[in-house]
mmCIF file of C-alpha atoms and ligand atoms in Angstrom:
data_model
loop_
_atom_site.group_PDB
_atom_site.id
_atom_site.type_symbol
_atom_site.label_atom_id
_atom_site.label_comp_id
_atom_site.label_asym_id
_atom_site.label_seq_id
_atom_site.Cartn_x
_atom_site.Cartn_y
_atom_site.Cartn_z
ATOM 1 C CA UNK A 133 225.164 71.207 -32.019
ATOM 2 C CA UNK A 134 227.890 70.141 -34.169
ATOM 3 C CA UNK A 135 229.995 68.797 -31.040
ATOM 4 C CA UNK A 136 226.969 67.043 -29.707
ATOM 5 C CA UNK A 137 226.728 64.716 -32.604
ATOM 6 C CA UNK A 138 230.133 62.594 -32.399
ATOM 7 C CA UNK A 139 229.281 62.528 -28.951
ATOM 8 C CA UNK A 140 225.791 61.291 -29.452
ATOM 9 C CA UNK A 141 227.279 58.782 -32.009
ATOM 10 C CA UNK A 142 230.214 57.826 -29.292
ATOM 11 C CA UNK A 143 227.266 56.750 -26.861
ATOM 12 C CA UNK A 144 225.162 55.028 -29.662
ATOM 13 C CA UNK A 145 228.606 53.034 -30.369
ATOM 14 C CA UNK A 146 229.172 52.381 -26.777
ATOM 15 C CA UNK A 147 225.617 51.396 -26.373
ATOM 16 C CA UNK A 148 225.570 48.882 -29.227
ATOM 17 C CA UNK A 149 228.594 47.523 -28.253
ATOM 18 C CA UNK A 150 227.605 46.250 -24.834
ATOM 19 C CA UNK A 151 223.982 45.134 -26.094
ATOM 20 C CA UNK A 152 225.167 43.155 -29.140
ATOM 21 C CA UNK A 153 225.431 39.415 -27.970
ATOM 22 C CA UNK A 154 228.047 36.895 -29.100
ATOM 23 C CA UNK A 155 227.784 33.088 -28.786
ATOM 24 C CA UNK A 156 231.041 31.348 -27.736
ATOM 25 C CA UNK A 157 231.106 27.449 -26.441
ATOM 26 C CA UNK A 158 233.971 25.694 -25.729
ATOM 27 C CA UNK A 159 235.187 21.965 -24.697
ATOM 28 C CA UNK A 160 236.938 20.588 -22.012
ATOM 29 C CA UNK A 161 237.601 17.770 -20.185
ATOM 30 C CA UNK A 162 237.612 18.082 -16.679
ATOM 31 C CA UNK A 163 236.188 16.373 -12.968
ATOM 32 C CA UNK A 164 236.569 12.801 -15.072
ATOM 33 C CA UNK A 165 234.462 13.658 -17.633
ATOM 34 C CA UNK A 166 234.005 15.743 -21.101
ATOM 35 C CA UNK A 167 232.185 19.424 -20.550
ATOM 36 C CA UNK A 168 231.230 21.889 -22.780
ATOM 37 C CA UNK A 169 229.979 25.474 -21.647
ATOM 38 C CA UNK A 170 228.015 27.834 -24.272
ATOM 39 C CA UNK A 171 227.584 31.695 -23.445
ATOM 40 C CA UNK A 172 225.553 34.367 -25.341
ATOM 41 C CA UNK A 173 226.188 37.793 -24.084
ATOM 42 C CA UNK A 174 229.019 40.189 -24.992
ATOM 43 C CA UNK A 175 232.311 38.873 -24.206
ATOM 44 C CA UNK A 176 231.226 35.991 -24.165
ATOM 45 C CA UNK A 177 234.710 34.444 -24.817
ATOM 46 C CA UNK A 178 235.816 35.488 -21.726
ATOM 47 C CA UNK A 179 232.831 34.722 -19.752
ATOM 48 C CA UNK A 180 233.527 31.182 -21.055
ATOM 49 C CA UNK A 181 236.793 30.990 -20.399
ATOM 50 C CA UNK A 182 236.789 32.134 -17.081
ATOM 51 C CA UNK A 183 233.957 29.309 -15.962
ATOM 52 C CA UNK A 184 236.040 26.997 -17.728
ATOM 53 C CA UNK A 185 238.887 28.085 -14.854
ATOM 54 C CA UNK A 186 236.409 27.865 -11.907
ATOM 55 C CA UNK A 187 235.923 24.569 -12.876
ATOM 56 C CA UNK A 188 239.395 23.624 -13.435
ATOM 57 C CA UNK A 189 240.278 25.045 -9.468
ATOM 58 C CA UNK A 190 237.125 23.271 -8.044
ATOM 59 C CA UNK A 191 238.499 20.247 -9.857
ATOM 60 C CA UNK A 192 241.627 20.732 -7.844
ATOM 61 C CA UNK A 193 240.186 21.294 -4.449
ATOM 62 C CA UNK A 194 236.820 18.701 -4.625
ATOM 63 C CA UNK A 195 238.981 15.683 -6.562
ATOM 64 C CA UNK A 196 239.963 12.900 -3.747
ATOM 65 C CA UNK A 197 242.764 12.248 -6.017
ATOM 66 C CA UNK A 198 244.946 15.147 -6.459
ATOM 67 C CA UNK A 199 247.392 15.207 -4.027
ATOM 68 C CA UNK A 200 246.956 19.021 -3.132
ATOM 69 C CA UNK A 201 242.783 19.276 -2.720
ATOM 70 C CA UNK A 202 240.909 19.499 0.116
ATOM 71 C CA UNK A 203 239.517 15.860 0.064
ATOM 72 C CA UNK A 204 242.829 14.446 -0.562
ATOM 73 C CA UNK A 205 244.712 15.986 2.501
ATOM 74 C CA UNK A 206 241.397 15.316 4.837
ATOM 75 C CA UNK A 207 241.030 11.914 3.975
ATOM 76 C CA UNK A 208 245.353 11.439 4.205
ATOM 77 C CA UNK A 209 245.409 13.593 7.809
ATOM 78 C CA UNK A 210 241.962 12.772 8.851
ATOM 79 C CA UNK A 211 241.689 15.667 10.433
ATOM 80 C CA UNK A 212 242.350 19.121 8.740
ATOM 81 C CA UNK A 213 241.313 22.582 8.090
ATOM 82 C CA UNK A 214 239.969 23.234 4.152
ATOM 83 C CA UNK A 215 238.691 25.387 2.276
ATOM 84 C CA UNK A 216 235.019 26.970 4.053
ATOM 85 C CA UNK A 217 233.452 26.076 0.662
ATOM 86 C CA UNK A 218 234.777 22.175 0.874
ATOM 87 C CA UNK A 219 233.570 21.811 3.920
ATOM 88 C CA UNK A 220 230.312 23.644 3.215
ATOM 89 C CA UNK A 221 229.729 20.981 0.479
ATOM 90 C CA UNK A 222 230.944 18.153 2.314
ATOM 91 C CA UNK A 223 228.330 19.534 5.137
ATOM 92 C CA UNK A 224 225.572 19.579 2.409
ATOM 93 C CA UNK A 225 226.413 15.811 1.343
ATOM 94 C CA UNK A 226 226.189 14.455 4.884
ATOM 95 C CA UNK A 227 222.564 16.268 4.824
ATOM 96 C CA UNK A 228 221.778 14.803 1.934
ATOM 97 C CA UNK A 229 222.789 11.362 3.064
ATOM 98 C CA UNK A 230 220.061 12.454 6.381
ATOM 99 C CA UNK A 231 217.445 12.987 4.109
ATOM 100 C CA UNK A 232 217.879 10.232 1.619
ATOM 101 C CA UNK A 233 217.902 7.830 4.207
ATOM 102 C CA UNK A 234 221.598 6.657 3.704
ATOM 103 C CA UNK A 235 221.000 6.233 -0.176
ATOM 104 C CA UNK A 236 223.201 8.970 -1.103
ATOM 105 C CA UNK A 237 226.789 8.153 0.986
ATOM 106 C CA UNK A 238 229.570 10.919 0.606
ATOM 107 C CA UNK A 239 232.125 8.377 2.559
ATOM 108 C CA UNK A 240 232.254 5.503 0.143
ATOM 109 C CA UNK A 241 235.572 5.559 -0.787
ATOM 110 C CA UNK A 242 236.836 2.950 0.342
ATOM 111 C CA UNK A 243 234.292 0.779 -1.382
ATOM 112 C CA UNK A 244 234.973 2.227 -4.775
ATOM 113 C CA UNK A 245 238.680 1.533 -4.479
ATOM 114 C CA UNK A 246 237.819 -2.049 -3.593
ATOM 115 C CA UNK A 247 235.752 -1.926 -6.904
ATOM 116 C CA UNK A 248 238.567 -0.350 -8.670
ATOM 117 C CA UNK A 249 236.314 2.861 -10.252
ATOM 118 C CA UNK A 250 238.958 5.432 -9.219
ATOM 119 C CA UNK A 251 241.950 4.137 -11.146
ATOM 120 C CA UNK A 252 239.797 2.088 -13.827
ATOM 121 C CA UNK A 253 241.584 -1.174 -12.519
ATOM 122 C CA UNK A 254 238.552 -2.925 -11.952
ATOM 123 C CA UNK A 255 237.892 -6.298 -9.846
ATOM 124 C CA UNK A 256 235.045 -7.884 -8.270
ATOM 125 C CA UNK A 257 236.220 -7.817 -4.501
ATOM 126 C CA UNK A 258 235.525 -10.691 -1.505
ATOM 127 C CA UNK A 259 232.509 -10.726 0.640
ATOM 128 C CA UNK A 260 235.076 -9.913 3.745
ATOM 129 C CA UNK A 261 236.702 -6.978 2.014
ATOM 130 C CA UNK A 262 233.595 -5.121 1.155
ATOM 131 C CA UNK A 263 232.199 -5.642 4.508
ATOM 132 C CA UNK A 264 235.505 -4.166 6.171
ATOM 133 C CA UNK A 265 235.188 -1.157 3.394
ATOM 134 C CA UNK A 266 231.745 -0.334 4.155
ATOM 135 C CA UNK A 267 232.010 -0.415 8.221
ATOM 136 C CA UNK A 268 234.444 2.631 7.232
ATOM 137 C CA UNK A 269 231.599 4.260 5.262
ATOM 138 C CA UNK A 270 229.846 6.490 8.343
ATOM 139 C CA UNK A 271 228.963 10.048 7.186
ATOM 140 C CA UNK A 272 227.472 10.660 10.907
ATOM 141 C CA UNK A 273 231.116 10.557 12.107
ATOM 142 C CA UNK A 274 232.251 13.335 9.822
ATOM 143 C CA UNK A 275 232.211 16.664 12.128
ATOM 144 C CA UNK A 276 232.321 19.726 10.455
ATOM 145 C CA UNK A 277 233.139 23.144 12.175
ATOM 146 C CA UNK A 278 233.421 25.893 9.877
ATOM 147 C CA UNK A 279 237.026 24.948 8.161
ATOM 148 C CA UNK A 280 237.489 22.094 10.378
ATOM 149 C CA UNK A 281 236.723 19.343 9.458
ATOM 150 C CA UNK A 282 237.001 15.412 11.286
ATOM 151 C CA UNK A 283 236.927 11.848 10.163
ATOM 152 C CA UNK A 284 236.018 10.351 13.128
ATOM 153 C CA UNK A 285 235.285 6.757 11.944
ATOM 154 C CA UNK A 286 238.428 4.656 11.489
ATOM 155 C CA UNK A 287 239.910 4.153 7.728
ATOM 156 C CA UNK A 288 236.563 6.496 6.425
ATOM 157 C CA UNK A 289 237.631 8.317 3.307
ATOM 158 C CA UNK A 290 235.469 10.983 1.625
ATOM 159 C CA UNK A 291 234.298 11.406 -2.006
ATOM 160 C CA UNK A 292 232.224 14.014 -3.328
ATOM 161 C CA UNK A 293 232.098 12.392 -6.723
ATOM 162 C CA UNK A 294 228.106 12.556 -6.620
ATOM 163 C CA UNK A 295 227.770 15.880 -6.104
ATOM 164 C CA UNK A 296 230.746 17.426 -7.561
ATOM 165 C CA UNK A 297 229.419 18.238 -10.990
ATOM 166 C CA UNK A 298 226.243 19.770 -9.572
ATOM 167 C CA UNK A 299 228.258 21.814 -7.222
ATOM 168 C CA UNK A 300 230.194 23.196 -9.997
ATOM 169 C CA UNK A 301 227.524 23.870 -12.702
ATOM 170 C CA UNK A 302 225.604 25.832 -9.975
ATOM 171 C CA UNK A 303 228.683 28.056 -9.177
ATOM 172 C CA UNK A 304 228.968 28.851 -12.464
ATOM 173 C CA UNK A 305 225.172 29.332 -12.950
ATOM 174 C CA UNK A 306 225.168 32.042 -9.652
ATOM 175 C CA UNK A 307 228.794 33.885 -11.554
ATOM 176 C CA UNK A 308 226.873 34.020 -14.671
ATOM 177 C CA UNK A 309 223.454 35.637 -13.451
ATOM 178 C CA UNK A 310 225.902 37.976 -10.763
ATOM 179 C CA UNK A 311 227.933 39.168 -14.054
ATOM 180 C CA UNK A 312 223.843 39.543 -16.036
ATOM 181 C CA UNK A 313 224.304 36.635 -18.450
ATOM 182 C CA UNK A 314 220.901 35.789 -19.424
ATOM 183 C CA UNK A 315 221.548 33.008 -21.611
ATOM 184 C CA UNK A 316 223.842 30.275 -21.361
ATOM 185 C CA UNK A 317 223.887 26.118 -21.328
ATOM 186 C CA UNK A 318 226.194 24.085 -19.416
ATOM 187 C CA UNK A 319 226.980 20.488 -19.639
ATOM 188 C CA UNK A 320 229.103 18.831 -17.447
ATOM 189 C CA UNK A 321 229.295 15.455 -18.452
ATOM 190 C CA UNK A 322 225.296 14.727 -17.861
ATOM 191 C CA UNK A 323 224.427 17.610 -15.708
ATOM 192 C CA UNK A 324 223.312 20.460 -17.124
ATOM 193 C CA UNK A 325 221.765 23.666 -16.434
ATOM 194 C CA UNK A 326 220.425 26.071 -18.583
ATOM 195 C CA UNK A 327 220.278 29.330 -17.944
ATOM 196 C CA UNK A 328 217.176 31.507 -19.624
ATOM 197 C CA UNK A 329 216.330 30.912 -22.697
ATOM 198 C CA UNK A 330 218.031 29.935 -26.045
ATOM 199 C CA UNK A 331 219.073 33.575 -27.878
ATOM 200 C CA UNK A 332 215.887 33.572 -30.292
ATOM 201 C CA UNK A 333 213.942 32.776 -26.814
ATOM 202 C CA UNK A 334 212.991 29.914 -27.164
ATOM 203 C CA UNK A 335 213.765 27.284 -24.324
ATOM 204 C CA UNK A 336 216.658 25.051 -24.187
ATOM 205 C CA UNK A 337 216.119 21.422 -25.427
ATOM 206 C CA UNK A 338 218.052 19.303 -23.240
ATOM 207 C CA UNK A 339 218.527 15.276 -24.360
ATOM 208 C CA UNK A 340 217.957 12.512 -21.854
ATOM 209 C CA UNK A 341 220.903 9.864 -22.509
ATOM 210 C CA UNK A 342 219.288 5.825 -23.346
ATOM 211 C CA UNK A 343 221.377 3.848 -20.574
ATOM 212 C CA UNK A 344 221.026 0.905 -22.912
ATOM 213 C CA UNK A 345 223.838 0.165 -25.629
ATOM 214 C CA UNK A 346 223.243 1.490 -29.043
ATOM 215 C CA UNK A 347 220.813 3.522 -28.734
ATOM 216 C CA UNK A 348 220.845 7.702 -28.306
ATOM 217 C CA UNK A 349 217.958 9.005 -26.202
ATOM 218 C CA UNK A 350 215.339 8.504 -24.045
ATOM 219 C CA UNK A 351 213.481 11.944 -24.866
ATOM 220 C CA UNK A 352 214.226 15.683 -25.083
ATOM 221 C CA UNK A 353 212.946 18.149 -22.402
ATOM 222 C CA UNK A 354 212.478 21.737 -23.123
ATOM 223 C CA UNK A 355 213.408 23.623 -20.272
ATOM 224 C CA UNK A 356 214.412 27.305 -18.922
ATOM 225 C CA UNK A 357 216.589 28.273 -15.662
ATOM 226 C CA UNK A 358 216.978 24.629 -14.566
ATOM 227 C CA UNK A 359 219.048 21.637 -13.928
ATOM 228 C CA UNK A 360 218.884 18.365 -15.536
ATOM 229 C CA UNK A 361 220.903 16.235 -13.918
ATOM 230 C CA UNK A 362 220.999 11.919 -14.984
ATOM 231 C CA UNK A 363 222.722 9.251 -13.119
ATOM 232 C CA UNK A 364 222.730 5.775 -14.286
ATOM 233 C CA UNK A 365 225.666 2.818 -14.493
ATOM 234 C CA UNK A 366 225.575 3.755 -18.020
ATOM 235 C CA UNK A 367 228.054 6.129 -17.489
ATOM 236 C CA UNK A 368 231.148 4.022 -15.780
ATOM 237 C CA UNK A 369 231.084 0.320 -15.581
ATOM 238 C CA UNK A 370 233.037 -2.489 -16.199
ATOM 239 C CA UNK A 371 231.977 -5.826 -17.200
ATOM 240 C CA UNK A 372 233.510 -9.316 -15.729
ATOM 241 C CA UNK A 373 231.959 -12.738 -16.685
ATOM 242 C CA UNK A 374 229.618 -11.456 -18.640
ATOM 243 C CA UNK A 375 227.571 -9.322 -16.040
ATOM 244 C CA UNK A 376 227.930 -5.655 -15.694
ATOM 245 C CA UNK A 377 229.117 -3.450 -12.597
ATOM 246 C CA UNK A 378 228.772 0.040 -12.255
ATOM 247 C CA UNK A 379 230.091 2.956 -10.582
ATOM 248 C CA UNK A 380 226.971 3.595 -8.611
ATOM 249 C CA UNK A 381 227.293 1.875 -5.255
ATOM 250 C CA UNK A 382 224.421 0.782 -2.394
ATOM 251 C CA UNK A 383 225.556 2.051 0.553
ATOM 252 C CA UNK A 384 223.851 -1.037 2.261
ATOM 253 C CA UNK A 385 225.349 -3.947 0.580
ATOM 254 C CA UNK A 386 228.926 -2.506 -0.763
ATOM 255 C CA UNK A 387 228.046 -3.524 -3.881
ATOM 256 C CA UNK A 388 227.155 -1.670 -7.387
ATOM 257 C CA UNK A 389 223.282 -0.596 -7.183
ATOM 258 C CA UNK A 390 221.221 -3.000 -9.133
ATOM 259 C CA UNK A 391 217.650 -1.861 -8.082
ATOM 260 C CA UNK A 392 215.881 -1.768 -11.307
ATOM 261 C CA UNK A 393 215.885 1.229 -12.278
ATOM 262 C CA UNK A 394 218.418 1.817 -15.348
ATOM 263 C CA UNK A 395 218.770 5.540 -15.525
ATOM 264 C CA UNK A 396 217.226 8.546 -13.303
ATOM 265 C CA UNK A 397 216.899 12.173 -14.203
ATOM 266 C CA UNK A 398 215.847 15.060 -11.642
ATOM 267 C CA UNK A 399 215.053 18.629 -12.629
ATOM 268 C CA UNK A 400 215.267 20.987 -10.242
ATOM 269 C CA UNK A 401 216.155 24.621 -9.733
ATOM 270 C CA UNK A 402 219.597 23.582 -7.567
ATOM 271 C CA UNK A 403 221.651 21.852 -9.367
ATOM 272 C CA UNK A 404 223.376 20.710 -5.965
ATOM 273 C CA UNK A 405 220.166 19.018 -4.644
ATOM 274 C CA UNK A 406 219.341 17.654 -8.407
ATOM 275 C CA UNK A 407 223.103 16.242 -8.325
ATOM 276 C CA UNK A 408 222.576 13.833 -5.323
ATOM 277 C CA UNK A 409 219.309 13.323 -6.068
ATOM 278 C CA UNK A 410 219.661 11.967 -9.236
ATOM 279 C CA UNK A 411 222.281 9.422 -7.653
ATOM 280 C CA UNK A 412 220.266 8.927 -4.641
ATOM 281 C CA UNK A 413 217.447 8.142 -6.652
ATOM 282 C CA UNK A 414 219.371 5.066 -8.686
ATOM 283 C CA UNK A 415 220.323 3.446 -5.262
ATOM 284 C CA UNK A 416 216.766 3.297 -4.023
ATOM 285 C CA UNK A 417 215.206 1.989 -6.894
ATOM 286 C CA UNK A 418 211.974 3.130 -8.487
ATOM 287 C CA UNK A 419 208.971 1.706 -5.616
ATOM 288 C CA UNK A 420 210.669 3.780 -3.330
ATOM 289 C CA UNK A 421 211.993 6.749 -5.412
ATOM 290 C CA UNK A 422 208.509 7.826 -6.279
ATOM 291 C CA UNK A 423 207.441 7.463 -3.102
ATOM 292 C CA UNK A 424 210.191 10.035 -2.102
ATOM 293 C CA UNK A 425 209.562 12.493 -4.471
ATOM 294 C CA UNK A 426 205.776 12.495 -4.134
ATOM 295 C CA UNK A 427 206.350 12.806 -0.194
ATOM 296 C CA UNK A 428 209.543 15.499 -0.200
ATOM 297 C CA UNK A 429 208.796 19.103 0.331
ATOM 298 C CA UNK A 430 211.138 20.076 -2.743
ATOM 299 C CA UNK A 431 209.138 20.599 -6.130
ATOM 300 C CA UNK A 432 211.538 18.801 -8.475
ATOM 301 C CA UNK A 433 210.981 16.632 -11.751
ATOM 302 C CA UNK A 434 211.783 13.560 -11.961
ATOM 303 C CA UNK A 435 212.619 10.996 -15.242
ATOM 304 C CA UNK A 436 213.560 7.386 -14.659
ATOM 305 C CA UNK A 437 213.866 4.434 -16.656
ATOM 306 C CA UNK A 438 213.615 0.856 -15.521
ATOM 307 C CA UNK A 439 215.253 -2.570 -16.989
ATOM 308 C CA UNK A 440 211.765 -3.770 -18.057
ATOM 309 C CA UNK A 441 211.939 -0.462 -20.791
ATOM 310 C CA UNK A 442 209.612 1.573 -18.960
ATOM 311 C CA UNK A 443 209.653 5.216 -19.356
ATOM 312 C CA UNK A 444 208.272 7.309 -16.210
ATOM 313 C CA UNK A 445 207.914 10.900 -16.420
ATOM 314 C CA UNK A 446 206.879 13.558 -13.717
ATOM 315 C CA UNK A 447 203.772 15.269 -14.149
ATOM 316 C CA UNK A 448 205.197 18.745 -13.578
ATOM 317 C CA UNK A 449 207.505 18.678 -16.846
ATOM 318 C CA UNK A 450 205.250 16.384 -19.094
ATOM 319 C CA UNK A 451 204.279 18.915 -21.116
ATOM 320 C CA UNK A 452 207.669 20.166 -22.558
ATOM 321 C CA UNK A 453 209.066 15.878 -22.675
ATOM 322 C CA UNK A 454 209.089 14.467 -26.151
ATOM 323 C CA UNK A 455 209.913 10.673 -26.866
ATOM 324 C CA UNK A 456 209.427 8.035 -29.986
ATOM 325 C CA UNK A 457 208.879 5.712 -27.180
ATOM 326 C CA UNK A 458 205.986 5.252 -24.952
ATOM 327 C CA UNK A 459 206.341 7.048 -21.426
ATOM 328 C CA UNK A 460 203.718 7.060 -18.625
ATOM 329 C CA UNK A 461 202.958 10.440 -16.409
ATOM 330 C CA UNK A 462 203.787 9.943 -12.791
ATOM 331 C CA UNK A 463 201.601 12.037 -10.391
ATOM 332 C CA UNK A 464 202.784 12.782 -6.479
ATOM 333 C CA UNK A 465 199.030 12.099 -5.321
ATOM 334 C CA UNK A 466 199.418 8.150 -6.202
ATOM 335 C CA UNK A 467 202.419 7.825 -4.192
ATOM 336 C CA UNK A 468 201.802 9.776 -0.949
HETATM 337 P P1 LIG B 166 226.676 10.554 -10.157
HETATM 338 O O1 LIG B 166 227.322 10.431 -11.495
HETATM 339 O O2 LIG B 166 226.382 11.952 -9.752
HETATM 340 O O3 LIG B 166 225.472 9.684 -10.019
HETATM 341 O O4 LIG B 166 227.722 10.100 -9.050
HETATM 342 C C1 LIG B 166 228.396 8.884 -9.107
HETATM 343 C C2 LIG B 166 229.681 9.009 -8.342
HETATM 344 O O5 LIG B 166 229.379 9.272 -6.960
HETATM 345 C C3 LIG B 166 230.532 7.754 -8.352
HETATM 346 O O6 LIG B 166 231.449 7.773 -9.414
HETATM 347 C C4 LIG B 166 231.208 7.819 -6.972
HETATM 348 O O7 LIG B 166 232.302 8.705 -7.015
HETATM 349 C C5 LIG B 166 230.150 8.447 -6.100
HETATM 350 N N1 LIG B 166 229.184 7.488 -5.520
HETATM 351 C C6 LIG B 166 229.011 6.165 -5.783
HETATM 352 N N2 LIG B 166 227.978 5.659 -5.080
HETATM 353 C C7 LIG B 166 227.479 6.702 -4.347
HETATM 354 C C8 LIG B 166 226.403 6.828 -3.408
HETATM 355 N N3 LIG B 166 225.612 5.804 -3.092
HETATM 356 N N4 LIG B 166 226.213 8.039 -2.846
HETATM 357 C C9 LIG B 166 226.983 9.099 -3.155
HETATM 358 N N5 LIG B 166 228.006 9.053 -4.028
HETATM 359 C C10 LIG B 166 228.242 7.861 -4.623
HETATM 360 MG MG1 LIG B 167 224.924 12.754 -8.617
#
């Protein structure tokens, strides 16, 4: 009997030890943009720090700017074998650009550059040189088999820029549920994902950013196991005789979206499909981004704000919004 009790109090230790839950969160800046990723379990430390080095690789491989990723040698060689999870992505961007009816374009590159968003040297570019850009801007022509992957339309140049971030916060969301993390937040630069609850169980209370100037927040949305992903010019413009261009661009006209619509937010399970969404969303402007979310098969939430200060929230995540300023409930039946 004697023996059996430091054993007993060994396993009482040992059990203890792996239930007790820490909190660690940690900054970064990483993919263009400042991130922060909070953890509670046990070891949480290291559970932090090792998301914090996926996303520092995926930075590497996804960026269309470091000379050794994926992007960069496809769009130098224009032909090339990458990484199966590059070309996976870059497979699930040209789907996206299927079903958003060319609103979300993976193979704007060259436009940007005109624009000068990749190296922040900014210019407003001529009629003739956006044209040539955007001719190069064909996501049909990219052909993807397995590793292999093709840019088949002259001077076309690929950028996963809109879909990056999601990509990454759901990698880390599918380590952290494989390793049994049950609660954590992620925020990478305006996506984020929460995974289960807050540690007192409670849901996670996720701010929606005002795109306008001066002012903090559109609302606060209390959600669980989700994405919440916001795209708006808000985050990267430039501003050149006193009007303002942003980073967002129509695929149609080469230039920075301007369709009304000042900031959209979709919630969704997949932080992927929320990721182009959310940009997709911006370039179609809000007539017919309601009308695609009330007709897709995809149950995702939707938040969008337009330049007249209107506030529009989905009916499925209405109940858990708060806002000081007026909003109106969107439902899918008046849009069909
Ligand atoms: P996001 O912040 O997710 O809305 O993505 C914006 C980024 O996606 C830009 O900085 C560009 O790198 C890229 N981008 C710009 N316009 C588009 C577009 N129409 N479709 C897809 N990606 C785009
Ligand atoms: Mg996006």
């Amino acid at each position: 009997m004697k023996k059996l009790i430091p054993i007993f109090l060994i396993l009482l230790t040992l059990t203890l030890c792996a239930c007790s839950s820490t909190t660690y969160s940690e900054g970064f800046y990483a993919m263009n943009t400042y991130m922060s990723v909070t953890v509670n379990c046990p070891e949480s430390k290291k559970v932090v720090k090792d998301a914090k080095n996926t996303i520092m690789d995926l930075d590497k491989t996804l960026s269309a700017f470091n000379k050794n990723s994926d992007i960069y040698k496809l769009n130098k060689n224009r032909s090339a074998d990458i990484s199966v999870e590059t070309a996976d992505l870059l497979k699930d961007a040209v789907n996206y650009n299927k079903l958003t009816n060319g609103a979300f374009n993976p193979a704007l590159l060259q436009v940007t550059k005109l624009w000068g968003f990749p190296d922040n040297k900014y210019r407003i570019p001529s009629e003739k040189e956006i044209n040539e850009a955007l001719k190069t801007a064909v996501p049909d022509k990219i052909e993807i088999n397995g590793y292999k992957v093709s840019l088949n339309q002259e001077g076309e140049e690929v950028d996963l820029g809109g879909i990056a971030k999601g990509y990454a916060s759901q990698k880390l969301t599918d380590n952290f549920k494989n390793m049994g993390v049950e609660s954590a937040l992620i925020n990478l630069g305006g996506n984020v994902q929460t995974i289960g609850t807050k540690e007192d169980g409670n849901p996670w209370l996720v701010a929606i950013k005002h795109p306008e100037p001066g002012k903090q927040y559109l609302g606060q949305l209390k959600v669980k196991d989700l994405a919440v992903v916001s795209s708006g010019a808000y985050e990267r413009n430039f501003r050149k005789n006193g009007k303002t261009y942003g980073h967002i661009i129509n695929p149609e006209t080469g230039y920075p979206a301007e369709s009304g619509l000042l900031s959209t937010t979709v919630i969704y399970k997949d932080a992927v499909f929320a990721d182009a969404m959310s940009t997709a969303l911006y370039v179609m402007g809000e007539k017919d981004a309601l009308k695609f979310w009330a007709d897709s098969k995809k149950n995702f939430d939707i938040i969008l704000y337009n330049n007249k200060g209107e506030l529009l929230v989905s009916e499925g995540i209405a109940e858990n919004f708060t806002a000081d300023i007026k909003y109106k409930v969107v439902k899918k039946s008046d849009y069909e």
